[in-house]
Amino acid sequence: MTDAVEIFGAERGGRWVVTCDHASNRVPDDVAGGDLGLPPEDMARHIAYDVGALGVAKAMGEALSAPVVASRFSRLVIDPNRGEDDPTLLMQIYDGSIIPANRGASEAELQRRLERFHRPYHAALTDVIAARDAPLIVSIHSFTPQLRGREPRPWHVAVLYAGDTRLAYPFLARLRDEDDLCVGDNEPYVGHLPGDALDRHAVKPGHVHVLIEVRNDLIETEKDQVAWGARLATLLEATARSADL
């Protein structure tokens, strides 16, 4: 474990690798003294991290006998799910909240955060994936039920993907067979940003992968996180077998 990344179940030797890019709302002490200038209620919501996603990812990792690679810094410190040249790498305003410590941050500070947090996270993920033959990569995220001033989001869970749909399409179909789920197809976001984590670690290397989004009001408790992680893992394993992946 470092300031940038924690790996749960590093000894697990299966093909699956679970990632959680926005696992934490932690602001390390060497970033604006550990305080980005936001009130606690903002740091507790989706703008600072993917609420509930780490618990889902850890439960899924246990069920799949997979390591879980998780960030240890808030997405507002620097976003590990963005390429190094993405203009939203260091967010200055997000869902109506201004991030004071990022307003006017210098290029030198951006480079320092890249070196301290962003690059070590990706280096660890590279190493974990490289240790497996024909890895299957699943990235776990969560989304807020409603952005400020926007329409409510009806989906319980969503599958995001870009050009490689070997796992995404059959997994999407399997989720739709579940009677109690409203399933999003590349909702509430499209599944690809050039240079994002899956583009870097799965799309370009050609690894089978999928990104799963769970609505965060469904995974607020540990019990719900474990239940969702186990359920999604079961469906993923069945999908991989049936699709001969």
CSV table of C-alpha atoms in Angstrom, one decimal:
chain,number,residue,atom,x,y,z
A,1,MET,CA,0.0,0.0,0.0
A,2,THR,CA,1.2,3.5,-0.9
A,3,ASP,CA,-0.4,6.9,-0.8
A,4,ALA,CA,-1.5,6.2,-4.4
A,5,VAL,CA,-2.8,2.7,-4.4
A,6,GLU,CA,-3.9,-0.3,-2.4
A,7,ILE,CA,-4.1,-3.8,-3.7
A,8,PHE,CA,-6.5,-6.2,-2.0
A,9,GLY,CA,-6.0,-9.9,-2.5
A,10,ALA,CA,-2.7,-9.5,-4.3
A,11,GLU,CA,-2.0,-13.2,-3.9
A,12,ARG,CA,-5.1,-14.2,-5.8
A,13,GLY,CA,-4.1,-15.9,-9.0
A,14,GLY,CA,-7.2,-15.9,-11.2
A,15,ARG,CA,-7.6,-14.3,-14.6
A,16,TRP,CA,-9.9,-11.6,-13.3
A,17,VAL,CA,-8.6,-8.2,-12.3
A,18,VAL,CA,-11.0,-5.8,-10.5
A,19,THR,CA,-10.2,-2.1,-10.6
A,20,CYS,CA,-11.7,0.8,-8.6
A,21,ASP,CA,-10.4,4.1,-9.9
A,22,HIS,CA,-12.5,6.3,-7.6
A,23,ALA,CA,-12.3,4.2,-4.4
A,24,SER,CA,-11.5,6.9,-1.9
A,25,ASN,CA,-12.3,10.5,-0.9
A,26,ARG,CA,-9.0,10.8,1.0
A,27,VAL,CA,-6.9,14.0,0.5
A,28,PRO,CA,-3.3,13.4,1.5
A,29,ASP,CA,-1.6,15.9,3.8
A,30,ASP,CA,0.7,17.1,1.1
A,31,VAL,CA,-2.2,18.3,-1.1
A,32,ALA,CA,-3.4,21.7,0.2
A,33,GLY,CA,-2.7,20.5,3.8
A,34,GLY,CA,-5.2,17.7,3.4
A,35,ASP,CA,-8.1,20.0,2.7
A,36,LEU,CA,-9.3,21.0,-0.7
A,37,GLY,CA,-11.5,23.7,0.8
A,38,LEU,CA,-14.7,21.9,0.3
A,39,PRO,CA,-17.2,21.3,3.2
A,40,PRO,CA,-17.5,17.7,4.6
A,41,GLU,CA,-20.9,17.2,2.9
A,42,ASP,CA,-19.2,17.7,-0.5
A,43,MET,CA,-16.3,15.4,0.3
A,44,ALA,CA,-18.9,12.8,1.2
A,45,ARG,CA,-20.7,12.8,-2.1
A,46,HIS,CA,-20.0,11.6,-5.6
A,47,ILE,CA,-17.9,14.5,-6.7
A,48,ALA,CA,-15.1,13.3,-4.4
A,49,TYR,CA,-15.3,9.6,-5.0
A,50,ASP,CA,-17.5,6.8,-6.2
A,51,VAL,CA,-19.7,6.2,-3.1
A,52,GLY,CA,-19.9,2.4,-2.3
A,53,ALA,CA,-17.8,1.3,-5.2
A,54,LEU,CA,-14.8,0.0,-3.2
A,55,GLY,CA,-17.0,-2.3,-1.1
A,56,VAL,CA,-18.6,-3.7,-4.3
A,57,ALA,CA,-15.2,-4.1,-5.8
A,58,LYS,CA,-13.8,-5.9,-2.8
A,59,ALA,CA,-16.7,-8.3,-2.6
A,60,MET,CA,-16.4,-9.0,-6.3
A,61,GLY,CA,-12.7,-9.6,-5.9
A,62,GLU,CA,-13.3,-12.2,-3.2
A,63,ALA,CA,-16.0,-13.9,-5.3
A,64,LEU,CA,-13.8,-14.0,-8.5
A,65,SER,CA,-10.6,-14.8,-6.7
A,66,ALA,CA,-9.2,-11.6,-8.2
A,67,PRO,CA,-6.9,-8.9,-7.0
A,68,VAL,CA,-8.6,-5.5,-6.5
A,69,VAL,CA,-6.5,-2.4,-7.4
A,70,ALA,CA,-7.9,0.7,-5.7
A,71,SER,CA,-6.9,4.3,-5.6
A,72,ARG,CA,-6.2,5.9,-2.2
A,73,PHE,CA,-6.8,9.5,-3.1
A,74,SER,CA,-9.9,11.5,-4.1
A,75,ARG,CA,-10.7,12.0,-7.7
A,76,LEU,CA,-10.5,15.8,-6.9
A,77,VAL,CA,-6.8,15.4,-5.9
A,78,ILE,CA,-6.3,14.2,-9.5
A,79,ASP,CA,-8.5,11.9,-11.5
A,80,PRO,CA,-6.9,8.5,-12.2
A,81,ASN,CA,-9.6,7.8,-14.8
A,82,ARG,CA,-8.4,10.5,-17.1
A,83,GLY,CA,-5.5,10.7,-19.4
A,84,GLU,CA,-2.6,12.9,-18.5
A,85,ASP,CA,-3.5,15.5,-21.1
A,86,ASP,CA,-7.2,15.5,-20.2
A,87,PRO,CA,-8.4,19.0,-19.3
A,88,THR,CA,-10.6,17.5,-16.5
A,89,LEU,CA,-7.7,15.8,-14.8
A,90,LEU,CA,-7.7,18.5,-12.1
A,91,MET,CA,-11.4,19.5,-11.6
A,92,GLN,CA,-12.1,23.1,-10.7
A,93,ILE,CA,-15.8,22.8,-10.5
A,94,TYR,CA,-18.0,19.7,-10.3
A,95,ASP,CA,-21.7,19.3,-10.1
A,96,GLY,CA,-22.1,22.9,-8.9
A,97,SER,CA,-19.3,22.8,-6.3
A,98,ILE,CA,-16.1,24.9,-6.8
A,99,ILE,CA,-12.9,23.1,-5.6
A,100,PRO,CA,-10.9,26.0,-4.1
A,101,ALA,CA,-7.6,24.2,-3.9
A,102,ASN,CA,-7.7,23.4,-7.6
A,103,ARG,CA,-8.6,26.9,-8.7
A,104,GLY,CA,-5.5,28.3,-10.2
A,105,ALA,CA,-3.3,25.3,-9.4
A,106,SER,CA,0.0,25.7,-11.1
A,107,GLU,CA,1.4,23.4,-13.8
A,108,ALA,CA,4.1,22.4,-11.4
A,109,GLU,CA,1.4,21.3,-8.9
A,110,LEU,CA,-0.3,19.3,-11.6
A,111,GLN,CA,2.9,17.6,-12.5
A,112,ARG,CA,3.6,16.9,-8.8
A,113,ARG,CA,0.2,15.2,-8.3
A,114,LEU,CA,0.7,13.2,-11.5
A,115,GLU,CA,4.0,11.9,-10.2
A,116,ARG,CA,2.8,11.3,-6.6
A,117,PHE,CA,-0.6,9.7,-7.3
A,118,HIS,CA,-1.7,9.2,-10.9
A,119,ARG,CA,1.4,7.5,-12.3
A,120,PRO,CA,2.0,5.1,-9.3
A,121,TYR,CA,-1.7,4.0,-9.5
A,122,HIS,CA,-1.3,3.2,-13.1
A,123,ALA,CA,2.1,1.5,-12.6
A,124,ALA,CA,0.6,-0.8,-10.0
A,125,LEU,CA,-2.4,-1.6,-12.3
A,126,THR,CA,0.0,-2.4,-15.2
A,127,ASP,CA,2.0,-4.8,-13.0
A,128,VAL,CA,-1.1,-6.7,-11.7
A,129,ILE,CA,-2.5,-7.1,-15.2
A,130,ALA,CA,0.9,-8.1,-16.7
A,131,ALA,CA,1.1,-11.0,-14.1
A,132,ARG,CA,-1.8,-12.7,-15.8
A,133,ASP,CA,-2.3,-14.6,-19.0
A,134,ALA,CA,-5.4,-13.5,-20.9
A,135,PRO,CA,-6.7,-11.2,-18.1
A,136,LEU,CA,-10.3,-10.3,-17.8
A,137,ILE,CA,-10.6,-6.8,-16.5
A,138,VAL,CA,-13.7,-5.3,-14.7
A,139,SER,CA,-13.8,-1.7,-13.6
A,140,ILE,CA,-16.2,-0.8,-10.8
A,141,HIS,CA,-17.8,2.7,-10.5
A,142,SER,CA,-20.9,4.2,-9.0
A,143,PHE,CA,-23.1,7.1,-10.1
A,144,THR,CA,-25.3,9.5,-8.3
A,145,PRO,CA,-29.1,9.1,-8.7
A,146,GLN,CA,-29.4,12.8,-9.8
A,147,LEU,CA,-27.1,15.6,-10.7
A,148,ARG,CA,-28.1,19.0,-9.5
A,149,GLY,CA,-30.7,20.5,-11.8
A,150,ARG,CA,-30.9,17.4,-14.0
A,151,GLU,CA,-33.4,14.6,-14.4
A,152,PRO,CA,-33.3,11.6,-12.1
A,153,ARG,CA,-31.4,8.6,-13.4
A,154,PRO,CA,-33.6,5.5,-13.5
A,155,TRP,CA,-30.9,2.8,-14.0
A,156,HIS,CA,-29.9,0.5,-11.1
A,157,VAL,CA,-26.8,-0.7,-12.9
A,158,ALA,CA,-25.1,0.1,-16.3
A,159,VAL,CA,-22.6,-1.4,-18.6
A,160,LEU,CA,-20.1,1.0,-20.3
A,161,TYR,CA,-17.9,0.0,-23.2
A,162,ALA,CA,-16.3,1.3,-26.3
A,163,GLY,CA,-15.2,-0.7,-29.4
A,164,ASP,CA,-14.5,-4.0,-27.7
A,165,THR,CA,-17.8,-5.6,-26.7
A,166,ARG,CA,-16.7,-9.2,-26.2
A,167,LEU,CA,-17.7,-9.1,-22.6
A,168,ALA,CA,-19.9,-6.0,-22.5
A,169,TYR,CA,-22.6,-7.2,-24.9
A,170,PRO,CA,-23.2,-10.6,-23.4
A,171,PHE,CA,-23.0,-9.2,-19.9
A,172,LEU,CA,-25.5,-6.5,-20.8
A,173,ALA,CA,-27.9,-9.2,-22.1
A,174,ARG,CA,-27.5,-11.2,-19.0
A,175,LEU,CA,-28.3,-8.2,-16.7
A,176,ARG,CA,-31.4,-7.5,-18.8
A,177,ASP,CA,-32.6,-11.0,-18.0
A,178,GLU,CA,-32.7,-10.1,-14.4
A,179,ASP,CA,-36.4,-9.1,-13.7
A,180,ASP,CA,-35.7,-6.6,-11.0
A,181,LEU,CA,-33.1,-4.4,-12.7
A,182,CYS,CA,-33.3,-1.3,-14.9
A,183,VAL,CA,-30.1,-1.6,-16.9
A,184,GLY,CA,-28.3,1.2,-18.7
A,185,ASP,CA,-26.4,0.7,-22.0
A,186,ASN,CA,-23.5,3.3,-22.0
A,187,GLU,CA,-25.6,5.3,-19.5
A,188,PRO,CA,-25.3,7.7,-17.7
A,189,TYR,CA,-22.0,8.2,-19.5
A,190,VAL,CA,-20.4,6.9,-22.7
A,191,GLY,CA,-17.9,4.1,-22.1
A,192,HIS,CA,-14.8,5.6,-23.5
A,193,LEU,CA,-12.5,8.6,-23.0
A,194,PRO,CA,-9.2,8.6,-24.9
A,195,GLY,CA,-6.5,7.9,-22.3
A,196,ASP,CA,-8.8,6.8,-19.5
A,197,ALA,CA,-8.0,3.8,-17.3
A,198,LEU,CA,-9.6,1.1,-19.4
A,199,ASP,CA,-8.4,2.7,-22.7
A,200,ARG,CA,-4.9,2.5,-21.3
A,201,HIS,CA,-5.0,-0.9,-19.6
A,202,ALA,CA,-7.5,-2.8,-21.7
A,203,VAL,CA,-8.6,-1.3,-25.0
A,204,LYS,CA,-5.1,-0.6,-26.3
A,205,PRO,CA,-3.5,-3.9,-25.1
A,206,GLY,CA,-6.5,-5.8,-26.4
A,207,HIS,CA,-7.6,-7.3,-23.1
A,208,VAL,CA,-11.2,-8.4,-22.5
A,209,HIS,CA,-12.9,-5.9,-20.2
A,210,VAL,CA,-16.0,-4.1,-19.0
A,211,LEU,CA,-16.9,-1.1,-16.9
A,212,ILE,CA,-19.8,-1.5,-14.5
A,213,GLU,CA,-21.6,1.5,-12.9
A,214,VAL,CA,-24.0,0.9,-9.9
A,215,ARG,CA,-26.3,3.7,-8.7
A,216,ASN,CA,-24.8,4.7,-5.4
A,217,ASP,CA,-28.0,4.9,-3.3
A,218,LEU,CA,-28.2,1.1,-3.8
A,219,ILE,CA,-24.8,0.5,-2.3
A,220,GLU,CA,-24.7,2.8,0.7
A,221,THR,CA,-24.3,0.0,3.3
A,222,GLU,CA,-21.7,-2.7,3.6
A,223,LYS,CA,-24.4,-5.3,3.4
A,224,ASP,CA,-25.6,-3.9,0.0
A,225,GLN,CA,-22.1,-3.6,-1.3
A,226,VAL,CA,-21.4,-7.2,-0.5
A,227,ALA,CA,-24.7,-8.3,-2.1
A,228,TRP,CA,-24.1,-6.4,-5.3
A,229,GLY,CA,-20.5,-7.5,-5.5
A,230,ALA,CA,-21.4,-11.2,-5.2
A,231,ARG,CA,-24.3,-10.9,-7.6
A,232,LEU,CA,-22.3,-9.1,-10.3
A,233,ALA,CA,-19.4,-11.6,-9.9
A,234,THR,CA,-21.8,-14.6,-10.4
A,235,LEU,CA,-23.2,-13.0,-13.5
A,236,LEU,CA,-19.8,-12.1,-14.9
A,237,GLU,CA,-18.5,-15.6,-14.4
A,238,ALA,CA,-21.5,-17.1,-16.1
A,239,THR,CA,-21.1,-14.6,-19.0
A,240,ALA,CA,-17.5,-15.4,-19.5
A,241,ARG,CA,-18.2,-19.1,-19.6
A,242,SER,CA,-21.1,-18.8,-22.1
A,243,ALA,CA,-19.1,-16.4,-24.3
A,244,ASP,CA,-16.1,-18.6,-24.2
A,245,LEU,CA,-13.8,-15.8,-23.0
